[in-house]
CSV table of C-alpha atoms in Angstrom, one decimal:
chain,number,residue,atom,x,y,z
A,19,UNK,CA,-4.0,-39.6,2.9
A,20,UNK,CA,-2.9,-43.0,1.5
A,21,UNK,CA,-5.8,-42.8,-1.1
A,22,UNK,CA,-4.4,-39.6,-2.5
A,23,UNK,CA,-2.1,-40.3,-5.6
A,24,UNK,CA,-0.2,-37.6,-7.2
A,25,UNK,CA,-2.7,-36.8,-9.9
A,26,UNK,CA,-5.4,-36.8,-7.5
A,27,UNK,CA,-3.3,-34.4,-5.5
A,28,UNK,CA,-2.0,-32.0,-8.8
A,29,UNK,CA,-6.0,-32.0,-9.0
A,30,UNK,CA,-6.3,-30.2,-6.0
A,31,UNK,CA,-3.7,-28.1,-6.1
A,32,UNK,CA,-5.4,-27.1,-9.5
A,33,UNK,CA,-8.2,-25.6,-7.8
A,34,UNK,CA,-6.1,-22.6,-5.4
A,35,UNK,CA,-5.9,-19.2,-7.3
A,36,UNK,CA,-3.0,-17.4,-6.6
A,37,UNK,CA,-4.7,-14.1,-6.3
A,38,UNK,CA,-1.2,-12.2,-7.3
A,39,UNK,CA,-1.3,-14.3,-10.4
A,40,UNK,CA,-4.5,-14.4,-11.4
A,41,UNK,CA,-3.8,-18.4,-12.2
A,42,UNK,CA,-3.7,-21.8,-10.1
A,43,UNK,CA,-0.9,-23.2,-9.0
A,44,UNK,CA,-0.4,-25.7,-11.7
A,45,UNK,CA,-1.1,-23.2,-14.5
A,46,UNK,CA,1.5,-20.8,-12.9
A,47,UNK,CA,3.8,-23.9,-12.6
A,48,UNK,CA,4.3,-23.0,-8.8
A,49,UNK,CA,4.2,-26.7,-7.9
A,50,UNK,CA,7.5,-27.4,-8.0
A,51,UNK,CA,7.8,-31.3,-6.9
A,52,UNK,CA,4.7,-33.8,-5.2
A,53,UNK,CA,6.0,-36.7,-3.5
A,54,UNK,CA,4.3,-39.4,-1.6
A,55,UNK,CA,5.8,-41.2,1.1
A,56,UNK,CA,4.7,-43.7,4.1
A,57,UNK,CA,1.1,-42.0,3.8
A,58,UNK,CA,2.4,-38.4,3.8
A,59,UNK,CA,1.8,-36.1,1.0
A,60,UNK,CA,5.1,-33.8,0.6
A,61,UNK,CA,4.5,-30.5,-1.4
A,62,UNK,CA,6.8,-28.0,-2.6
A,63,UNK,CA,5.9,-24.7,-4.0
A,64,UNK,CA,8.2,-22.1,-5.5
A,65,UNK,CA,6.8,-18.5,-6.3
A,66,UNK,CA,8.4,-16.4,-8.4
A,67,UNK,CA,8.1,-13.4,-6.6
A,68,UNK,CA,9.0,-12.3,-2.8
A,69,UNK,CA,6.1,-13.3,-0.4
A,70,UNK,CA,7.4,-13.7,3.2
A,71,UNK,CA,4.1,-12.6,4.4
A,72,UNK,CA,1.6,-14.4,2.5
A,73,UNK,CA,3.0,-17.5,2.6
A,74,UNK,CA,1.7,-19.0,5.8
A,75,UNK,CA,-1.6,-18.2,4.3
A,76,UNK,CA,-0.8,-19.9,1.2
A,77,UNK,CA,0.5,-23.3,3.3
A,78,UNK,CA,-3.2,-23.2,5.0
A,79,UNK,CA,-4.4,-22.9,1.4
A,80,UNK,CA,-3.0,-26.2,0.4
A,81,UNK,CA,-3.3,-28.1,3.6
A,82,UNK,CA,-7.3,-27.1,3.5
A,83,UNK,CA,-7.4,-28.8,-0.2
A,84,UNK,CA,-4.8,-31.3,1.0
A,85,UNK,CA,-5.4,-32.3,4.7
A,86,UNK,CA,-2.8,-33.7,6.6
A,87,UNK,CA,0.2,-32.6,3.9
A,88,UNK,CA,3.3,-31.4,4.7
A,89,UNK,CA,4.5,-28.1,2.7
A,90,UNK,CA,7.1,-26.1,1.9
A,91,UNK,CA,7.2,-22.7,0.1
A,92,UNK,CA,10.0,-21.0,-0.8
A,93,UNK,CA,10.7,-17.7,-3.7
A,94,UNK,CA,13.2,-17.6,-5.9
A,95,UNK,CA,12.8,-14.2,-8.5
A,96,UNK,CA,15.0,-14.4,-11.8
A,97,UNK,CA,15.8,-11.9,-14.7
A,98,UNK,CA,12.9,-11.0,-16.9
A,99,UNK,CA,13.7,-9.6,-20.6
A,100,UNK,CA,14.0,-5.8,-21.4
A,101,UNK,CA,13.8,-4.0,-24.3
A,102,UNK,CA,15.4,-5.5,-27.8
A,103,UNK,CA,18.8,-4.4,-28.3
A,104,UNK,CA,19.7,-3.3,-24.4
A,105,UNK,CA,21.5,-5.4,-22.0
A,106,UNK,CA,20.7,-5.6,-18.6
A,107,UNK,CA,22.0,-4.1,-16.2
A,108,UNK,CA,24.8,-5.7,-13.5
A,109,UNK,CA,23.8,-6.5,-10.4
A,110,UNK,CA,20.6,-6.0,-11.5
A,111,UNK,CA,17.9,-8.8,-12.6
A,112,UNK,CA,15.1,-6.5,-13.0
A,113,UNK,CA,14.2,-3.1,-13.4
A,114,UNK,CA,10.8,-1.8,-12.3
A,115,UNK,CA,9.6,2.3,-13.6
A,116,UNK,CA,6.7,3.6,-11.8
A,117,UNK,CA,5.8,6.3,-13.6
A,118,UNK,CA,2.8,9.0,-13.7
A,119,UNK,CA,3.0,11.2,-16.6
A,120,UNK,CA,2.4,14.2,-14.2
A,121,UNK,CA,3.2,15.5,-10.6
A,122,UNK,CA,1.5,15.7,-7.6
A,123,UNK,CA,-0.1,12.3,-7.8
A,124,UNK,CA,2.1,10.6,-5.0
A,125,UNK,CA,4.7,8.9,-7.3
A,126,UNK,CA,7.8,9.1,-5.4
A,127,UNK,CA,6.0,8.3,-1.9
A,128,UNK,CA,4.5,4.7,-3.3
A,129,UNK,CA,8.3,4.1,-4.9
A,130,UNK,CA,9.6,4.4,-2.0
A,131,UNK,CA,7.3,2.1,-0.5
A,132,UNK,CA,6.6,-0.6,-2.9
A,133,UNK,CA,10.6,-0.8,-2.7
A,134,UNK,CA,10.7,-1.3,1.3
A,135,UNK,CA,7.2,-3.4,0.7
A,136,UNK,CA,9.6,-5.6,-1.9
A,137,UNK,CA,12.3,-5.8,0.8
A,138,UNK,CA,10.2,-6.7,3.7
A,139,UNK,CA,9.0,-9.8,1.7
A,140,UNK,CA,12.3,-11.0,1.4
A,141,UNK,CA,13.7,-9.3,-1.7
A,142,UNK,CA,17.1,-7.7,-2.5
A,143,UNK,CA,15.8,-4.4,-3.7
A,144,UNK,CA,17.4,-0.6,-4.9
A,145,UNK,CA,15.7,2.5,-5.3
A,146,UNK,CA,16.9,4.7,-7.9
A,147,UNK,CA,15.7,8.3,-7.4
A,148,UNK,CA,15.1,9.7,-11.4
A,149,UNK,CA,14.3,13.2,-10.8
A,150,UNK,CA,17.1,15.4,-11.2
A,151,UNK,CA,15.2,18.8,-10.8
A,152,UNK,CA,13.0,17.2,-7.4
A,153,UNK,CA,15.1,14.8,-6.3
A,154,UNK,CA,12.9,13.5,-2.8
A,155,UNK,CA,14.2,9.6,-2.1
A,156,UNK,CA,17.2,11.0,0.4
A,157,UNK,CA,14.8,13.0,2.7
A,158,UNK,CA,12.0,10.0,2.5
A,159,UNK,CA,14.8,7.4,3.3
A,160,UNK,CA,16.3,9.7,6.1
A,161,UNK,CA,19.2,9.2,4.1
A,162,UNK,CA,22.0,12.4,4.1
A,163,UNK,CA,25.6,12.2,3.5
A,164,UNK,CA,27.8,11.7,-0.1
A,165,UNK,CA,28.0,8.2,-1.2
A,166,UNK,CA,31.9,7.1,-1.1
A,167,UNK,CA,33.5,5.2,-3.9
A,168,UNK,CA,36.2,2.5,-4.0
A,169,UNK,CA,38.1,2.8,-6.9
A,170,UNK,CA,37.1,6.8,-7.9
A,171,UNK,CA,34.7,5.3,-10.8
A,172,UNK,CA,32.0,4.4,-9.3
A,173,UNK,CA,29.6,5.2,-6.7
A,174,UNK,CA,28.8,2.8,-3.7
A,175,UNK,CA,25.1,3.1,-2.9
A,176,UNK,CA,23.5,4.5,0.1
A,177,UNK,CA,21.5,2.0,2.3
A,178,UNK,CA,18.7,2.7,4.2
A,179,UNK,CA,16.2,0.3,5.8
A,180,UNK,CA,18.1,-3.0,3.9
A,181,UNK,CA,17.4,-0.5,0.7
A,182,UNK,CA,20.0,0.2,-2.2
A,183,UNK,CA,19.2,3.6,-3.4
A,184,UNK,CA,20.9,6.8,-5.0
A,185,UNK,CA,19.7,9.9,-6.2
A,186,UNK,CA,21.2,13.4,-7.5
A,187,UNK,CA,20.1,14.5,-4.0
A,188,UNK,CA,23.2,12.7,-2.3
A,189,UNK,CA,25.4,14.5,-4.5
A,190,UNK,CA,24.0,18.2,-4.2
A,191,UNK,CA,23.0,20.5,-1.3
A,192,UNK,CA,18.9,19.9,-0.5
A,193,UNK,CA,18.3,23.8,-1.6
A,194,UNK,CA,20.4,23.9,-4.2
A,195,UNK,CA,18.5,23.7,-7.9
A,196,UNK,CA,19.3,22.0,-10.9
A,197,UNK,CA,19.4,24.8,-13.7
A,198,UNK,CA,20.1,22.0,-15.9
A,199,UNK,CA,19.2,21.3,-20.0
A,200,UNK,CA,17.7,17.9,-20.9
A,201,UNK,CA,21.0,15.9,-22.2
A,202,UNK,CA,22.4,17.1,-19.2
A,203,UNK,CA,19.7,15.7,-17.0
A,204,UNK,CA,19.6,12.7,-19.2
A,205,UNK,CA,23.6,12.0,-19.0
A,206,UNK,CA,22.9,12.4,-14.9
A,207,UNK,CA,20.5,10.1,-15.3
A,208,UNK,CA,22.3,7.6,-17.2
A,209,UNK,CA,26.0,8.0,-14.7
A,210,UNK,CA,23.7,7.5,-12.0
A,211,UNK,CA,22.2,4.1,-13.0
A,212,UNK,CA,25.5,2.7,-14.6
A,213,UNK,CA,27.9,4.0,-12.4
A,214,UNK,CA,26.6,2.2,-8.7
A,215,UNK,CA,27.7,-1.1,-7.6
A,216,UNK,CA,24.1,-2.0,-7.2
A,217,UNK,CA,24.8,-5.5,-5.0
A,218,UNK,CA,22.9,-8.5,-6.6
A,219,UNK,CA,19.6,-6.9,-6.4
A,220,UNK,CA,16.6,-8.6,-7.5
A,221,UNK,CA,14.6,-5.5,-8.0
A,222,UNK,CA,15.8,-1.9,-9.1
A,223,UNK,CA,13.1,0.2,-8.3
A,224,UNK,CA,13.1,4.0,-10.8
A,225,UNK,CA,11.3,6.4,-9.6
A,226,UNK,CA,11.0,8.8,-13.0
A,227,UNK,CA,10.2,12.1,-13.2
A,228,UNK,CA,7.2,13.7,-13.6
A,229,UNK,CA,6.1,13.9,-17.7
A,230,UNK,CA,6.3,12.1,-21.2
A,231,UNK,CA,8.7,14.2,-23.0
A,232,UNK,CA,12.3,14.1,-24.1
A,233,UNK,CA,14.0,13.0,-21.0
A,234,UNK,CA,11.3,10.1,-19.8
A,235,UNK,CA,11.1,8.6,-23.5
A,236,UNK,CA,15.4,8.8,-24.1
A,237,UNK,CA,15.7,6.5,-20.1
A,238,UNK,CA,12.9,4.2,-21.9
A,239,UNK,CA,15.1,3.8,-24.6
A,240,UNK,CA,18.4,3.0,-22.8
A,241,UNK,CA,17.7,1.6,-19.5
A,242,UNK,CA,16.7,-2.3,-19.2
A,243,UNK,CA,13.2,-1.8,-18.0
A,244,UNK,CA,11.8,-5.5,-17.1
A,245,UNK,CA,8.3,-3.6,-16.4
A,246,UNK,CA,6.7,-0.3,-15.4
A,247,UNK,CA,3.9,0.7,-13.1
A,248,UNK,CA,1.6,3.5,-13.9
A,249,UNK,CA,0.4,6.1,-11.0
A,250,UNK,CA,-2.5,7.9,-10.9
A,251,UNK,CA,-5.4,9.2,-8.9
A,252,UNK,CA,-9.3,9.0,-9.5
A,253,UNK,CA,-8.9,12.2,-10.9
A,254,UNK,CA,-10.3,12.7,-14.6
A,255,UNK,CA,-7.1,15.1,-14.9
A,256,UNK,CA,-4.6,12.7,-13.5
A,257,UNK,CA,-6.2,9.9,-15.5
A,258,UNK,CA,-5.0,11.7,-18.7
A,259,UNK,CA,-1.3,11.9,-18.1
A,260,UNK,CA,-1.7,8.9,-16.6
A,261,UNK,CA,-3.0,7.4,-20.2
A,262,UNK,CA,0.3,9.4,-21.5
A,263,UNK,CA,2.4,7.6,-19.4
A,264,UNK,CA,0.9,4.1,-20.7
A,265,UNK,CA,1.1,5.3,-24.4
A,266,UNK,CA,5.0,6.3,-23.9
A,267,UNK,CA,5.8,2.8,-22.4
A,268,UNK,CA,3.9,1.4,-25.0
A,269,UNK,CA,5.9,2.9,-27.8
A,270,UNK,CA,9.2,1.6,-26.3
A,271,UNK,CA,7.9,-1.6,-25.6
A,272,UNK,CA,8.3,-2.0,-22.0
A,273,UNK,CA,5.0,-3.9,-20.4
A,274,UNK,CA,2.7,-2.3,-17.9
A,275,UNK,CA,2.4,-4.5,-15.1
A,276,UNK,CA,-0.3,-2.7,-13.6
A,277,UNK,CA,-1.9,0.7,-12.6
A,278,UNK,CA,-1.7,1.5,-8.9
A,279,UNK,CA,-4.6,4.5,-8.1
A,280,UNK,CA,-3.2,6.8,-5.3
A,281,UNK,CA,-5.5,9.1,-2.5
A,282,UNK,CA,-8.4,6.3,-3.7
A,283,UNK,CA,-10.3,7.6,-0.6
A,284,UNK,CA,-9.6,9.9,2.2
A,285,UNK,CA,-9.7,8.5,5.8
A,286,UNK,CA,-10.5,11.1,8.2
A,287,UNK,CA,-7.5,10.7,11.1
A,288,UNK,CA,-10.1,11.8,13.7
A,289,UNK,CA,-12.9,9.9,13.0
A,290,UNK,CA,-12.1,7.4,10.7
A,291,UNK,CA,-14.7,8.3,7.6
A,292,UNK,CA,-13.4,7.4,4.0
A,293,UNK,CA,-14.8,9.9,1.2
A,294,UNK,CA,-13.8,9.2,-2.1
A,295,UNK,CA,-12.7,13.3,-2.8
A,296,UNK,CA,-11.4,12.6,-6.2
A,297,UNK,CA,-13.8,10.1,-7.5
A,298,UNK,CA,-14.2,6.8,-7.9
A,299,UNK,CA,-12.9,3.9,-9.5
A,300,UNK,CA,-10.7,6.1,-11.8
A,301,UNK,CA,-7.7,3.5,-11.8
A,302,UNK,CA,-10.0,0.4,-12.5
A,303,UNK,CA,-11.3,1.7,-15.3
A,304,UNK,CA,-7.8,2.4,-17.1
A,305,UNK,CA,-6.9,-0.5,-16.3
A,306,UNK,CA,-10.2,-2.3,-18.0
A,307,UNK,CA,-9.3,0.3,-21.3
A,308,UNK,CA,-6.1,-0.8,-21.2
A,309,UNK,CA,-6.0,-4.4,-20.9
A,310,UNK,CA,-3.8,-4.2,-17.6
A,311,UNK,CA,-4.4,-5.2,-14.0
A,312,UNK,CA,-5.6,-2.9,-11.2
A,313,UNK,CA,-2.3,-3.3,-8.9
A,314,UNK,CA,-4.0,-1.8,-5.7
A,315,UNK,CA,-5.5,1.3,-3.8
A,316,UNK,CA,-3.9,3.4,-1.6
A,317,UNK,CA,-5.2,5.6,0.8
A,318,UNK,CA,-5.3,9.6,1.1
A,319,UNK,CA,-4.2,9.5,4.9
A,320,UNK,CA,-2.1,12.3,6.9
A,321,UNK,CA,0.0,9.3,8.0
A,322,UNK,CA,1.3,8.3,4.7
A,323,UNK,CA,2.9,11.9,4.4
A,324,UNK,CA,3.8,12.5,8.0
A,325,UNK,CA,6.0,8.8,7.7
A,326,UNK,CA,7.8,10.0,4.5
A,327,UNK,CA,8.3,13.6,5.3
A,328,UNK,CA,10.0,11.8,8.6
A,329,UNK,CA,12.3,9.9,6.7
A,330,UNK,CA,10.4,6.7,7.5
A,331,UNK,CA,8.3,5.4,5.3
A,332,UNK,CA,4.8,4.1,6.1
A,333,UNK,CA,6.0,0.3,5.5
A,334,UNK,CA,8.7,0.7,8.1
A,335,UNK,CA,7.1,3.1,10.4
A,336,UNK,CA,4.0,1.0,11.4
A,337,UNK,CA,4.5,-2.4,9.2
A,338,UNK,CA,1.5,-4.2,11.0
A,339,UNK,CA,-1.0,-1.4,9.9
A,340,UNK,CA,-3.6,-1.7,7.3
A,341,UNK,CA,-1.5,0.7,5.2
A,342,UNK,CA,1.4,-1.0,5.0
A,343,UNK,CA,-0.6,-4.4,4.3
A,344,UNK,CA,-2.1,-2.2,1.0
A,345,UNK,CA,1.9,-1.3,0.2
A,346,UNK,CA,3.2,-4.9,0.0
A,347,UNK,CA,-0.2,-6.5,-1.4
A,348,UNK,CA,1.0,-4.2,-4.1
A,349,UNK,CA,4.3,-5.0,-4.1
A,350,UNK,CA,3.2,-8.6,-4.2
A,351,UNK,CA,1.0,-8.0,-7.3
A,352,UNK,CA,3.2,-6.1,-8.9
A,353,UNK,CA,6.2,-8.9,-8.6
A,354,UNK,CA,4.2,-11.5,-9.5
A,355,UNK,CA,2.9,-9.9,-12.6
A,356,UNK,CA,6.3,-9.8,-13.6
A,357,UNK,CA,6.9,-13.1,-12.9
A,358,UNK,CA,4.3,-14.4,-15.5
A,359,UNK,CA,6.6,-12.8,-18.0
A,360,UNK,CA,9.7,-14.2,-20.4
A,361,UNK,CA,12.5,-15.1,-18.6
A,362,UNK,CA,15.8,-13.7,-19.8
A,363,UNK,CA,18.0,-16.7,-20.7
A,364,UNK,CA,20.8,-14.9,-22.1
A,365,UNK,CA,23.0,-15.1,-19.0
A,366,UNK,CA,22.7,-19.2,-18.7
A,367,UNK,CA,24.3,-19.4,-22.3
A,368,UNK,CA,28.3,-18.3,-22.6
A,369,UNK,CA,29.2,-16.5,-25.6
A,370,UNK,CA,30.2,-18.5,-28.5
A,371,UNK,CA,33.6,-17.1,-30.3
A,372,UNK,CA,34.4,-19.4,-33.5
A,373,UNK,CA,38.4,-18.6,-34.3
A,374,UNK,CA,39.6,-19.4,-37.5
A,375,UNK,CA,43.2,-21.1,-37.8
């Protein structure tokens, strides 16, 4: 290694893709410091997104280009800017929709997981459960109980699996419906994301609400959305809300980090067949019309419903499964999307007050 300098090494370095990036690790300024000593190449890498299981396979990455070198990879996510005008949210540095623009695509059960995905690879992560009328996080968590609150203000949040979350479904009975209007539904909606003590997270995961209209586009207006995720099945039918749901983030300004198509294929729990019921390649080819990347595909498999209906998600029920792999590949993609985005700065910089005598 003693022929290696550090621009020979940089070189090298320049030719591993991050695959969650889409760029090498010099263009993605992941190499954070090269250093050279008594023969032995020293590498440090810092990702800007939460990777606990992919980074062993990134150290054999670089040792492969760089034999014999001794590497270190650590993660470190920061705030990402929101919307003009909004400020973020405290003890939050970013906030993550997934949205679908419709129901029944599978929304609420890939929240749920992309935030437990997020967690297991070594993020601080909250779920915030944004559907007043269906509210579904406290039975998929296996979450019951009222949250408690220290000072009669504010709510503490419920924790479940190393997850933050709240939801309207802690606060009312299960059966009970919500015969409310929509600034009622919006003000809930509002008291329920400014009123936790969400605890230093570094991802706030909102699951919205089925639909486009009055209530969806007023939260994209007032809550510091660092990035949203769009749902969707192969489905022509799903792929039209789904479009919907890209147009309304559009129109707010809040980037797309991705589509994420749900039930891709149906795995047969006897025999193991996958049959693409719904189509095919529905999610790739809205996210080729819409300039966006294709975040994953998920599965249409009886465990996936049988984990969440049991108030233990797929990521946590069986975390060495192929599913769960798919859940924090997306998770991983999704992150480090965001990651390629503006940082928000305003937080490093103390507010200036010029007094007059």
């Amino acid at each position: 290694m003693t022929e290696l300098d550090r621009e020979s090494v940089e070189g090298r370095l320049a030719g591993i893709v991050d695959p969650h990036t889409g760029s090498n690790l010099v263009e993605s300024n992941e190499v954070k410091d090269i250093r050279i000593e008594d023969g032995t190449v020293r590498i440090e890498v810092n990702l800007g997104y939460p990777a606990k299981s992919w980074e062993p396979e990134l150290v054999g990455m670089i040792q492969e280009a760089v034999p014999g070198a001794n590497v270190e990879v650590k993660s470190n996510t920061v705030s990402h800017e929101v919307q003009e005008g909004i400020k973020p949210l405290r003890g939050v540095k970013n906030i993550i929709a997934v949205a679908s623009g419709k129901g029944g695509v599978g929304k609420s059960t890939l929240s749920v997981n992309l935030a437990l995905a997020l967690s297991s690879e070594g993020a601080r992560v909250g779920i915030l459960d944004a559907d007043i009328y269906g509210p579904s996080q406290p039975r998929m968590l296996g979450v019951s109980g009222q949250p408690t609150s220290k000072d009669g203000k504010s709510l503490e949040p419920m924790n479940s699996y190393h997850v933050q979350a709240m939801s309207i479904g802690f606060l009312v009975d299960e059966e009970s419906p919500m015969i409310w209007r929509g600034p009622m539904v919006t003000q809930a909606l509002e008291q329920l994301l400014n009123d936790t003590n969400w605890d230093d997270l570094d991802y706030l995961i909102i699951d919205m609400p089925p639909g486009t209209g009055d209530t969806q586009l007023t939260l994209a207006q007032k809550v510091p959305v660092s990035g949203s995720v769009i749902v969707t099945t192969p489905q022509d039918i799903a792929l039209l809300d789904a479009r919907k749901a890209y147009k309304m983030f559009e129109k707010v300004d809040i980037p797309v980090l991705g589509v994420v198509e749900n039930m891709s294929t149906h795995i047969c729990s006897q025999c193991g067949h996958e049959e693409h019921i719904f189509g095919l390649g529905g999610g790739e080819d809205m996210a080729k019309q819409y300039g966006t990347e294709l975040l994953g595909n998920v599965p249409l498999a009886r465990s996936i419903r049988e984990n969440a209906d049991g108030g233990c998600p797929s990521v946590v029920a069986d975390p060495d499964s192929p599913i769960a792999g798919v859940y924090r590949q997306i998770a991983r993609n999704m992150a480090a999307r965001l990651s390629m985005r503006k940082k928000d700065y305003s937080s490093k910089f103390p507010n200036i007050v010029i007094q007059q005598n």
